[in-house]
Tab-separated table of C-alpha atoms in Angstrom:
chain	number	residue	atom	x	y	z
A	1	MET	CA	-0.021	-6.467	-12.312
A	2	THR	CA	2.103	-9.452	-13.300
A	3	LEU	CA	5.773	-10.351	-13.321
A	4	ARG	CA	6.296	-9.315	-9.701
A	5	PHE	CA	9.687	-10.986	-9.853
A	6	VAL	CA	10.999	-8.557	-12.487
A	7	LEU	CA	9.910	-5.556	-10.453
A	8	ILE	CA	11.315	-7.021	-7.259
A	9	LEU	CA	14.713	-7.627	-8.832
A	10	LEU	CA	14.765	-4.024	-10.078
A	11	THR	CA	13.832	-2.702	-6.649
A	12	LEU	CA	16.444	-4.891	-4.986
A	13	PHE	CA	19.120	-3.627	-7.377
A	14	LEU	CA	18.187	-0.013	-6.711
A	15	SER	CA	18.165	-0.599	-2.958
A	16	LEU	CA	21.580	-2.230	-3.044
A	17	SER	CA	22.961	0.651	-5.078
A	18	ILE	CA	21.913	3.044	-2.328
A	19	SER	CA	23.355	1.157	0.613
A	20	ALA	CA	24.943	-2.157	1.350
A	21	ASP	CA	23.966	-1.851	5.017
A	22	ARG	CA	20.273	-2.691	5.091
A	23	THR	CA	19.914	-2.590	8.864
A	24	ARG	CA	21.174	0.961	9.403
A	25	ASN	CA	18.571	3.684	9.836
A	26	ASP	CA	19.867	6.402	7.504
A	27	CYS	CA	16.834	8.623	7.976
A	28	PRO	CA	16.543	10.355	11.362
A	29	THR	CA	12.859	11.091	10.762
A	30	ALA	CA	11.897	7.494	9.940
A	31	TRP	CA	9.495	5.895	12.435
A	32	SER	CA	8.458	9.361	13.649
A	33	PRO	CA	4.693	9.998	13.431
A	34	THR	CA	5.040	13.795	13.248
A	35	ALA	CA	8.089	14.162	11.037
A	36	TRP	CA	6.151	14.556	7.795
A	37	SER	CA	2.439	14.219	8.417
A	38	GLN	CA	0.489	17.481	8.286
A	39	THR	CA	-2.935	15.869	8.414
A	40	SER	CA	-5.439	16.501	11.182
A	41	ASN	CA	-6.734	12.936	10.796
A	42	PRO	CA	-4.339	10.483	12.453
A	43	ILE	CA	-3.330	7.554	10.293
A	44	ARG	CA	-5.035	4.344	11.411
A	45	LEU	CA	-4.970	0.813	10.089
A	46	ASP	CA	-8.748	0.533	10.220
A	47	ARG	CA	-8.970	3.396	7.719
A	48	GLY	CA	-6.198	2.492	5.308
A	49	LEU	CA	-5.719	-1.279	4.995
A	50	GLY	CA	-6.373	-2.518	1.455
A	51	VAL	CA	-5.901	-5.484	-0.842
A	52	ASN	CA	-5.587	-6.043	-4.588
A	53	ILE	CA	-8.358	-7.922	-6.375
A	54	HIS	CA	-8.820	-9.083	-9.970
A	55	PHE	CA	-12.593	-9.069	-10.420
A	56	THR	CA	-15.596	-6.794	-10.637
A	57	ASP	CA	-18.102	-9.513	-9.748
A	58	PRO	CA	-17.123	-11.143	-6.462
A	59	GLN	CA	-18.222	-14.602	-5.472
A	60	PRO	CA	-21.177	-14.688	-3.060
A	61	GLY	CA	-19.855	-13.841	0.387
A	62	GLU	CA	-16.403	-12.867	-0.861
A	63	ILE	CA	-16.552	-9.174	0.031
A	64	LYS	CA	-17.800	-10.091	3.503
A	65	MET	CA	-14.696	-12.250	3.957
A	66	ILE	CA	-12.451	-9.413	2.737
A	67	ALA	CA	-14.079	-7.082	5.259
A	68	ALA	CA	-13.708	-9.680	8.025
A	69	ALA	CA	-9.937	-9.559	7.535
A	70	GLY	CA	-10.019	-5.818	8.231
A	71	PHE	CA	-9.680	-4.440	4.709
A	72	ARG	CA	-11.248	-1.062	3.978
A	73	TRP	CA	-9.963	-0.641	0.420
A	74	VAL	CA	-9.716	-2.835	-2.651
A	75	ARG	CA	-7.464	-1.985	-5.583
A	76	MET	CA	-8.603	-3.033	-9.032
A	77	ASP	CA	-7.748	-2.284	-12.659
A	78	PHE	CA	-10.195	0.113	-14.321
A	79	VAL	CA	-9.441	-1.078	-17.826
A	80	TRP	CA	-9.882	1.349	-20.713
A	81	ALA	CA	-10.361	-1.342	-23.354
A	82	GLU	CA	-13.140	-2.997	-21.349
A	83	THR	CA	-15.108	0.179	-20.682
A	84	GLU	CA	-14.813	1.955	-24.059
A	85	LYS	CA	-15.506	-0.505	-26.865
A	86	ALA	CA	-16.831	2.125	-29.267
A	87	ARG	CA	-15.197	5.510	-29.529
A	88	GLY	CA	-16.721	7.964	-27.086
A	89	HIS	CA	-19.196	5.437	-25.649
A	90	TYR	CA	-18.487	4.332	-22.102
A	91	ASP	CA	-19.898	1.391	-20.172
A	92	PHE	CA	-19.021	1.494	-16.483
A	93	SER	CA	-21.665	-1.004	-15.379
A	94	ALA	CA	-19.188	-3.669	-14.220
A	95	TYR	CA	-17.642	-1.183	-11.807
A	96	ASP	CA	-21.073	0.020	-10.698
A	97	ARG	CA	-21.685	-3.566	-9.618
A	98	LEU	CA	-18.350	-3.746	-7.838
A	99	LEU	CA	-18.945	-0.547	-5.872
A	100	LYS	CA	-22.455	-1.691	-5.010
A	101	SER	CA	-21.017	-4.893	-3.532
A	102	LEU	CA	-18.477	-2.898	-1.485
A	103	ARG	CA	-20.876	-0.338	-0.043
A	104	PRO	CA	-22.522	-2.494	2.694
A	105	PHE	CA	-19.079	-3.210	4.141
A	106	ASP	CA	-17.801	0.380	4.027
A	107	ILE	CA	-15.008	-0.565	1.630
A	108	GLY	CA	-13.648	2.003	-0.810
A	109	ALA	CA	-12.125	1.353	-4.225
A	110	LEU	CA	-8.737	2.349	-5.566
A	111	LEU	CA	-9.288	2.112	-9.317
A	112	ILE	CA	-6.359	2.096	-11.737
A	113	LEU	CA	-6.887	4.002	-14.978
A	114	ASP	CA	-4.825	1.793	-17.180
A	115	TYR	CA	-3.550	0.277	-20.358
A	116	ALA	CA	-4.088	0.577	-24.063
A	117	ASN	CA	-7.246	0.416	-26.139
A	118	PRO	CA	-7.340	-1.301	-29.560
A	119	LEU	CA	-9.587	1.513	-30.794
A	120	TYR	CA	-6.599	3.854	-30.700
A	121	ASP	CA	-3.056	3.608	-32.068
A	122	HIS	CA	-3.247	-0.126	-32.745
A	123	ASP	CA	-3.453	-0.995	-29.042
A	124	ALA	CA	-0.266	0.903	-28.175
A	125	PRO	CA	0.083	2.811	-24.893
A	126	PRO	CA	-1.451	6.304	-25.015
A	127	ARG	CA	1.604	8.106	-26.353
A	128	THR	CA	0.177	10.265	-29.154
A	129	GLU	CA	-1.764	13.486	-28.705
A	130	GLY	CA	-5.018	12.043	-30.040
A	131	THR	CA	-4.853	8.917	-27.911
A	132	ARG	CA	-3.928	10.909	-24.827
A	133	ARG	CA	-6.951	13.113	-25.404
A	134	ALA	CA	-9.198	10.061	-25.749
A	135	PHE	CA	-7.746	8.502	-22.593
A	136	ALA	CA	-8.205	11.749	-20.649
A	137	ASP	CA	-11.800	12.115	-21.876
A	138	TRP	CA	-12.544	8.546	-20.763
A	139	ALA	CA	-10.878	9.104	-17.381
A	140	ALA	CA	-12.802	12.332	-16.808
A	141	ALA	CA	-16.079	10.616	-17.699
A	142	ALA	CA	-15.302	7.897	-15.163
A	143	ALA	CA	-14.458	10.464	-12.485
A	144	ARG	CA	-17.759	12.275	-13.066
A	145	HIS	CA	-19.712	9.017	-13.058
A	146	PHE	CA	-18.270	7.789	-9.752
A	147	ALA	CA	-17.828	11.149	-8.020
A	148	GLY	CA	-18.535	11.057	-4.311
A	149	ARG	CA	-18.554	7.248	-4.133
A	150	ARG	CA	-15.314	6.762	-2.171
A	151	VAL	CA	-13.007	6.116	-5.105
A	152	ILE	CA	-9.306	6.905	-5.327
A	153	TRP	CA	-8.114	7.107	-8.929
A	154	GLU	CA	-4.640	6.002	-9.929
A	155	ILE	CA	-3.136	7.015	-13.239
A	156	TYR	CA	-1.741	3.877	-14.836
A	157	ASN	CA	0.011	0.843	-13.396
A	158	GLU	CA	3.798	0.585	-13.472
A	159	PRO	CA	4.410	2.763	-16.548
A	160	ASN	CA	8.135	2.244	-15.965
A	161	ASN	CA	7.719	-1.455	-16.788
A	162	LYS	CA	7.925	-2.521	-20.439
A	163	MET	CA	5.253	-5.133	-19.810
A	164	PHE	CA	2.768	-2.297	-19.347
A	165	TRP	CA	4.253	0.426	-21.544
A	166	ARG	CA	5.310	-1.269	-24.757
A	167	PRO	CA	7.770	-1.581	-26.308
A	168	GLN	CA	9.854	0.486	-23.897
A	169	PRO	CA	8.940	2.797	-20.999
A	170	ASP	CA	9.277	6.487	-21.743
A	171	VAL	CA	8.844	8.839	-18.814
A	172	ASN	CA	8.112	11.799	-21.093
A	173	GLU	CA	5.237	9.906	-22.701
A	174	TYR	CA	3.846	9.028	-19.291
A	175	VAL	CA	4.219	12.619	-18.074
A	176	ALA	CA	2.280	13.920	-21.073
A	177	LEU	CA	-0.522	11.442	-20.372
A	178	ALA	CA	-0.596	12.164	-16.646
A	179	ILE	CA	-0.787	15.924	-17.179
A	180	ALA	CA	-3.615	15.480	-19.685
A	181	VAL	CA	-5.554	13.359	-17.194
A	182	GLY	CA	-4.775	15.766	-14.348
A	183	ARG	CA	-6.157	18.717	-16.303
A	184	ALA	CA	-9.244	16.724	-17.297
A	185	PHE	CA	-9.890	15.743	-13.681
A	186	ARG	CA	-9.495	19.327	-12.527
A	187	LEU	CA	-12.264	20.411	-14.892
A	188	ALA	CA	-14.573	17.402	-14.609
A	189	ALA	CA	-14.274	16.309	-10.982
A	190	PRO	CA	-11.968	18.605	-8.996
A	191	ASN	CA	-12.793	16.958	-5.665
A	192	GLU	CA	-11.864	13.438	-6.746
A	193	LYS	CA	-8.526	12.039	-5.571
A	194	LEU	CA	-5.925	11.297	-8.234
A	195	ILE	CA	-2.677	9.509	-7.380
A	196	GLY	CA	0.266	7.978	-9.231
A	197	PRO	CA	2.586	7.023	-10.831
A	198	ALA	CA	2.263	3.516	-9.331
A	199	THR	CA	5.854	2.554	-10.078
A	200	GLY	CA	8.428	0.646	-8.137
A	201	LEU	CA	11.140	2.643	-6.409
A	202	ASP	CA	12.522	3.767	-9.746
A	203	TRP	CA	14.181	6.966	-8.573
A	204	PRO	CA	15.098	8.449	-11.988
A	205	PHE	CA	11.553	7.848	-13.267
A	206	LEU	CA	9.976	9.336	-10.141
A	207	GLU	CA	12.230	12.384	-10.176
A	208	ALA	CA	11.471	13.030	-13.844
A	209	CYS	CA	7.742	12.932	-13.047
A	210	PHE	CA	8.098	15.395	-10.187
A	211	LYS	CA	10.411	17.682	-12.124
A	212	ALA	CA	7.814	17.874	-14.901
A	213	GLY	CA	5.175	19.180	-12.495
A	214	LEU	CA	3.030	16.107	-11.855
A	215	LEU	CA	2.873	16.765	-8.120
A	216	ASP	CA	0.496	19.603	-8.839
A	217	TYR	CA	-2.078	17.116	-10.105
A	218	ARG	CA	-1.697	14.546	-7.309
A	219	THR	CA	-3.205	14.176	-3.878
A	220	ALA	CA	-0.674	11.409	-3.182
A	221	VAL	CA	2.307	9.659	-4.726
A	222	SER	CA	1.766	5.919	-5.081
A	223	VAL	CA	4.642	3.455	-5.240
A	224	HIS	CA	5.125	-0.320	-5.188
A	225	PRO	CA	7.889	-0.985	-2.629
A	226	TYR	CA	8.406	-4.670	-3.512
A	227	ARG	CA	11.438	-6.459	-2.143
A	228	GLN	CA	12.445	-9.917	-0.985
A	229	THR	CA	14.233	-8.441	2.020
A	230	ASP	CA	12.965	-6.992	5.303
A	231	PRO	CA	9.959	-4.669	4.945
A	232	GLU	CA	11.460	-2.309	7.529
A	233	GLU	CA	13.953	-1.186	4.867
A	234	ALA	CA	11.109	0.727	3.221
A	235	ALA	CA	11.307	3.370	5.969
A	236	ASN	CA	14.442	4.844	4.407
A	237	ASP	CA	12.870	4.644	0.944
A	238	TYR	CA	9.846	6.599	2.152
A	239	CYS	CA	12.164	9.172	3.691
A	240	ARG	CA	14.049	9.599	0.427
A	241	LEU	CA	10.790	9.873	-1.504
A	242	ARG	CA	9.408	12.516	0.858
A	243	LYS	CA	12.532	14.597	0.487
A	244	MET	CA	12.174	14.386	-3.284
A	245	ILE	CA	8.508	15.401	-3.076
A	246	GLU	CA	9.347	18.330	-0.822
A	247	HIS	CA	12.106	19.445	-3.181
A	248	TYR	CA	9.919	19.521	-6.294
A	249	ARG	CA	6.477	20.407	-4.994
A	250	THR	CA	7.158	24.163	-5.059
A	251	ARG	CA	9.096	24.246	-8.304
A	252	SER	CA	7.853	24.942	-11.800
A	253	GLY	CA	7.776	22.033	-14.180
A	254	SER	CA	7.529	21.504	-17.899
A	255	ASP	CA	3.763	21.930	-17.682
A	256	GLY	CA	4.303	25.671	-17.910
A	257	ASN	CA	1.069	26.602	-16.152
A	258	ASN	CA	0.830	28.794	-13.081
A	259	ARG	CA	-0.234	25.978	-10.777
A	260	THR	CA	-1.874	26.847	-7.473
A	261	SER	CA	-4.041	23.906	-6.422
A	262	LEU	CA	-1.564	21.685	-4.603
A	263	ALA	CA	2.106	22.501	-4.781
A	264	SER	CA	1.791	26.131	-3.818
A	265	ALA	CA	-1.148	25.683	-1.447
A	266	ASN	CA	0.797	23.879	1.295
A	267	VAL	CA	-1.430	20.828	0.945
A	268	GLU	CA	0.132	17.594	2.071
A	269	ILE	CA	1.116	15.187	-0.693
A	270	SER	CA	1.199	11.860	1.082
A	271	ILE	CA	2.693	8.540	0.013
A	272	VAL	CA	0.482	5.549	-0.734
A	273	SER	CA	1.851	2.014	-0.689
A	274	GLY	CA	-0.228	1.055	-3.690
A	275	GLU	CA	0.904	-2.521	-4.241
A	276	TRP	CA	3.257	-4.628	-2.156
A	277	GLY	CA	3.290	-8.223	-1.036
A	278	TYR	CA	5.401	-11.299	-0.441
A	279	SER	CA	4.823	-14.575	-2.276
A	280	SER	CA	4.709	-17.711	-0.169
A	281	GLY	CA	6.099	-19.440	-3.262
A	282	TRP	CA	9.447	-17.648	-3.228
A	283	ARG	CA	12.540	-19.653	-2.414
A	284	GLY	CA	13.146	-19.596	1.320
A	285	MET	CA	9.594	-18.391	1.988
A	286	SER	CA	6.730	-20.218	3.682
A	287	GLU	CA	3.108	-19.367	4.340
A	288	GLU	CA	3.950	-18.755	7.994
A	289	LYS	CA	6.748	-16.345	7.078
A	290	GLN	CA	4.469	-14.602	4.572
A	291	GLY	CA	2.030	-13.930	7.413
A	292	ALA	CA	4.728	-12.463	9.646
A	293	LEU	CA	5.991	-10.258	6.813
A	294	LEU	CA	2.479	-8.970	6.123
A	295	ALA	CA	2.229	-7.825	9.730
A	296	ARG	CA	5.668	-6.203	9.640
A	297	GLU	CA	4.936	-4.505	6.314
A	298	MET	CA	1.741	-2.934	7.602
A	299	LEU	CA	3.336	-1.911	10.903
A	300	THR	CA	6.227	-0.331	8.998
A	301	ASN	CA	3.815	1.626	6.823
A	302	LEU	CA	1.737	2.800	9.783
A	303	ALA	CA	4.815	3.981	11.647
A	304	ASN	CA	6.009	5.919	8.605
A	305	ASP	CA	2.855	7.921	7.869
A	306	ILE	CA	1.517	5.832	4.979
A	307	PRO	CA	-2.268	6.428	5.022
A	308	VAL	CA	-3.222	3.646	2.585
A	309	SER	CA	-1.415	0.309	2.307
A	310	ILE	CA	-2.486	-2.177	-0.362
A	311	TRP	CA	-1.411	-5.797	0.009
A	312	TYR	CA	-0.866	-7.806	-3.154
A	313	ASP	CA	-2.881	-10.097	-3.442
A	314	TRP	CA	-6.301	-11.266	-2.184
A	315	ARG	CA	-6.524	-14.711	-3.805
A	316	ASP	CA	-3.711	-16.952	-4.936
A	317	ASP	CA	-3.685	-16.672	-8.735
A	318	GLY	CA	-3.192	-20.406	-9.222
A	319	THR	CA	-1.967	-23.646	-7.704
A	320	ASP	CA	1.348	-24.339	-9.457
A	321	PRO	CA	3.896	-24.827	-6.642
A	322	ASN	CA	6.711	-23.783	-8.987
A	323	GLU	CA	5.099	-20.499	-10.051
A	324	SER	CA	5.726	-17.857	-7.397
A	325	GLU	CA	3.231	-15.490	-9.040
A	326	HIS	CA	0.473	-17.882	-7.962
A	327	HIS	CA	1.146	-17.509	-4.241
A	328	PHE	CA	0.865	-13.844	-3.239
A	329	GLY	CA	-2.673	-14.382	-1.967
A	330	LEU	CA	-4.125	-14.248	1.515
A	331	VAL	CA	-6.461	-17.109	0.630
A	332	ARG	CA	-6.136	-20.078	-1.684
A	333	ASN	CA	-7.431	-19.923	-5.220
A	334	ALA	CA	-10.453	-22.238	-5.001
A	335	TYR	CA	-13.908	-20.977	-4.053
A	336	HIS	CA	-16.040	-23.348	-1.968
A	337	ASP	CA	-19.721	-22.520	-2.360
A	338	GLY	CA	-21.727	-23.265	0.761
A	339	ARG	CA	-18.690	-23.797	2.942
A	340	ASP	CA	-17.412	-21.592	5.739
A	341	PRO	CA	-14.926	-20.133	5.023
A	342	LEU	CA	-15.624	-19.725	1.321
A	343	PHE	CA	-11.894	-19.515	0.560
A	344	GLU	CA	-9.294	-21.395	2.568
A	345	PRO	CA	-7.362	-18.795	4.583
A	346	LYS	CA	-3.585	-18.781	4.518
A	347	ALA	CA	-1.471	-17.652	7.458
A	348	ALA	CA	-1.336	-14.155	5.952
A	349	PHE	CA	-5.132	-13.852	6.163
A	350	LEU	CA	-4.979	-14.605	9.880
A	351	ALA	CA	-2.127	-12.107	10.253
A	352	ALA	CA	-4.162	-9.346	8.588
A	353	GLN	CA	-7.226	-10.150	10.656
A	354	THR	CA	-5.277	-10.280	13.926
A	355	LEU	CA	-3.504	-6.986	13.261
A	356	SER	CA	-6.784	-5.316	12.288
A	357	VAL	CA	-8.441	-6.357	15.550
A	358	PHE	CA	-5.379	-5.413	17.592
A	359	LEU	CA	-5.113	-1.893	16.149
A	360	ASP	CA	-8.798	-1.091	15.643
A	361	GLY	CA	-9.121	2.585	16.557
A	362	TYR	CA	-5.484	2.893	17.656
A	363	THR	CA	-2.935	5.389	16.353
A	364	TYR	CA	0.825	5.093	16.253
A	365	GLN	CA	2.730	7.104	18.853
A	366	ARG	CA	6.413	6.250	18.770
A	367	ARG	CA	9.126	3.629	18.475
A	368	LEU	CA	10.831	2.838	21.767
A	369	PRO	CA	14.637	2.682	21.811
A	370	VAL	CA	15.756	-0.630	23.302
A	371	GLY	CA	19.430	-0.654	22.392
A	372	SER	CA	19.459	-2.286	18.963
A	373	ASP	CA	18.382	-0.934	15.585
A	374	SER	CA	17.223	-4.465	14.767
A	375	ASP	CA	14.599	-4.486	17.533
A	376	TYR	CA	11.233	-2.811	16.994
A	377	ILE	CA	8.910	-1.820	19.844
A	378	LEU	CA	6.054	0.314	18.519
A	379	VAL	CA	3.600	2.072	20.816
A	380	PHE	CA	-0.049	2.594	19.825
A	381	SER	CA	-2.755	4.331	21.829
A	382	LYS	CA	-6.493	4.961	21.907
A	383	GLY	CA	-7.350	7.449	24.602
A	384	ASN	CA	-5.674	6.136	27.754
A	385	GLU	CA	-5.352	2.608	26.389
A	386	LEU	CA	-1.907	1.410	25.377
A	387	ARG	CA	-0.775	-1.389	23.061
A	388	LEU	CA	2.657	-2.499	21.860
A	389	ALA	CA	3.885	-4.357	18.781
A	390	ALA	CA	7.282	-6.011	19.199
A	391	TRP	CA	9.613	-7.924	16.888
A	392	THR	CA	13.171	-8.035	15.587
A	393	THR	CA	14.809	-8.306	12.190
A	394	SER	CA	17.615	-10.347	13.735
A	395	THR	CA	17.550	-14.014	12.780
A	396	SER	CA	18.476	-14.863	16.380
A	397	ALA	CA	15.579	-14.748	18.818
A	398	HIS	CA	16.500	-12.974	22.042
A	399	ARG	CA	15.082	-11.452	25.203
A	400	ILE	CA	14.877	-7.732	25.845
A	401	ALA	CA	13.644	-5.514	28.651
A	402	ILE	CA	11.373	-2.594	27.800
A	403	PRO	CA	12.104	0.103	30.392
A	404	GLY	CA	9.421	2.274	31.894
A	405	LYS	CA	6.499	-0.065	31.245
A	406	GLU	CA	4.390	-0.994	34.250
A	407	GLY	CA	1.644	-3.506	34.878
A	408	ALA	CA	0.574	-6.686	33.151
A	409	PHE	CA	0.306	-7.209	29.410
A	410	ARG	CA	-1.572	-9.925	27.552
A	411	ILE	CA	0.449	-11.236	24.611
A	412	THR	CA	-1.024	-12.313	21.276
A	413	LYS	CA	1.026	-13.773	18.451
A	414	HIS	CA	0.718	-12.203	15.008
A	415	ASN	CA	-1.462	-15.128	13.889
A	416	GLY	CA	-3.966	-14.646	16.704
A	417	GLU	CA	-2.690	-17.317	19.066
A	418	ASN	CA	-2.681	-16.496	22.767
A	419	ALA	CA	0.860	-16.338	24.186
A	420	GLY	CA	-0.008	-15.727	27.826
A	421	THR	CA	0.604	-12.745	30.078
A	422	VAL	CA	3.746	-10.948	31.177
A	423	SER	CA	4.150	-8.529	34.073
A	424	ALA	CA	6.723	-5.791	34.372
A	425	ALA	CA	9.559	-6.294	36.841
A	426	GLN	CA	11.990	-3.780	38.300
A	427	GLU	CA	14.143	-3.817	35.159
A	428	GLY	CA	11.110	-3.350	32.923
A	429	LEU	CA	8.940	-5.555	30.758
A	430	ARG	CA	10.890	-8.613	29.615
A	431	ILE	CA	9.792	-10.313	26.398
A	432	ASP	CA	11.303	-12.668	23.836
A	433	LEU	CA	11.627	-11.194	20.347
A	434	SER	CA	11.656	-13.046	17.034
A	435	THR	CA	10.994	-12.104	13.420
A	436	SER	CA	7.276	-12.749	14.039
A	437	PRO	CA	5.562	-9.808	15.769
A	438	LEU	CA	4.017	-10.055	19.214
A	439	TYR	CA	1.127	-7.833	20.268
A	440	LEU	CA	0.944	-6.671	23.876
A	441	ILE	CA	-2.276	-5.351	25.385
A	442	GLN	CA	-1.982	-3.526	28.681
A	443	GLN	CA	-4.170	-5.137	31.341
A	444	SER	CA	-3.405	-3.226	34.526
A	445	ALA	CA	-0.798	-1.025	36.154
A	446	ASN	CA	1.250	-1.948	39.206
A	447	ARG	CA	0.252	-0.106	42.349
């Protein structure tokens, strides 16, 4: 999970090739909570917010701090080479410790089955029949070992990236591996969740995977929607991906088997945002802007039926101000034993925490039309309680009136700061929008 910049440039190129107009909503079903979702469990932030980590042994108090920010999932590499150091002998103890540390905080693990093993094919990716069989055996053993312990399994990390599939990505090689693992899971642990392919929005690669029949072995499709542009653009990408899933889920692939478990059983194949963040070290970025973009990213995902959203990254990877890879974190790199907080929070940590509190138990209802495609007013509810999230992608702050809203609303900024109270007038609820979200909590109704 390195070289974010390479992946982001690729994603940006692909996005630009689709449309030069990034503000237009090309998908009529985007931002609609019922357009695609077939689940009886409404999508909620307090069930699906996650963060990438790079450890199996957290610092004392670290998982408590992750939970305090509202995270209910952590995503971590489950590295083949570190868990099979002698052929056929598996040591999962490091991940036993990790899951034990997560359990008191009701945090699940998204574990990535990934990378090569020097025991096989001279440390090359699993591209030969024998190595694929060994990888699948190892994956199945892991699934059996951790069955029923709130784990989502992901098959590989960015196999379309030559950094992770050397010397050059080959979708047919990945497909062969993924099918082998899917079959092994079906026999060893049929109730465990298996997702993939954990790529960027590489449309040819994704389509080749679906055409080959991989959807039949997936409970969800995971993608990494990185970009240096507005997160709201991902709504159209999700729409395009869903259409592709729907097109291929009922078709026969190169697998050649009569598949009945998913594609032909009318079971929803959802989309997981498996890795996506903004570096505060990018040119033109700041820690404050990173926090606002985190909030907008998660709101975009919620409003587009994404059940699990993983932010990259938990800790800053380093301190070099000229290395953007070091600054994806929600907290700074240094651990401070005996101090509260243990890690220094960045603005993005406060943004995650504020959004988690604001939407705890709430489900997305709809996006209100207010005259401009650049303005976003999202409605969330819990029983009879109503809350709004409001922002704009326009670089010019401006005032709008939300029609049909009555009563008084308390306003909280995305970073948790109190912004006062506003009451509806005859023309509606008037608020000032900027690129930083505001959260409105209904206090009372006019009588």
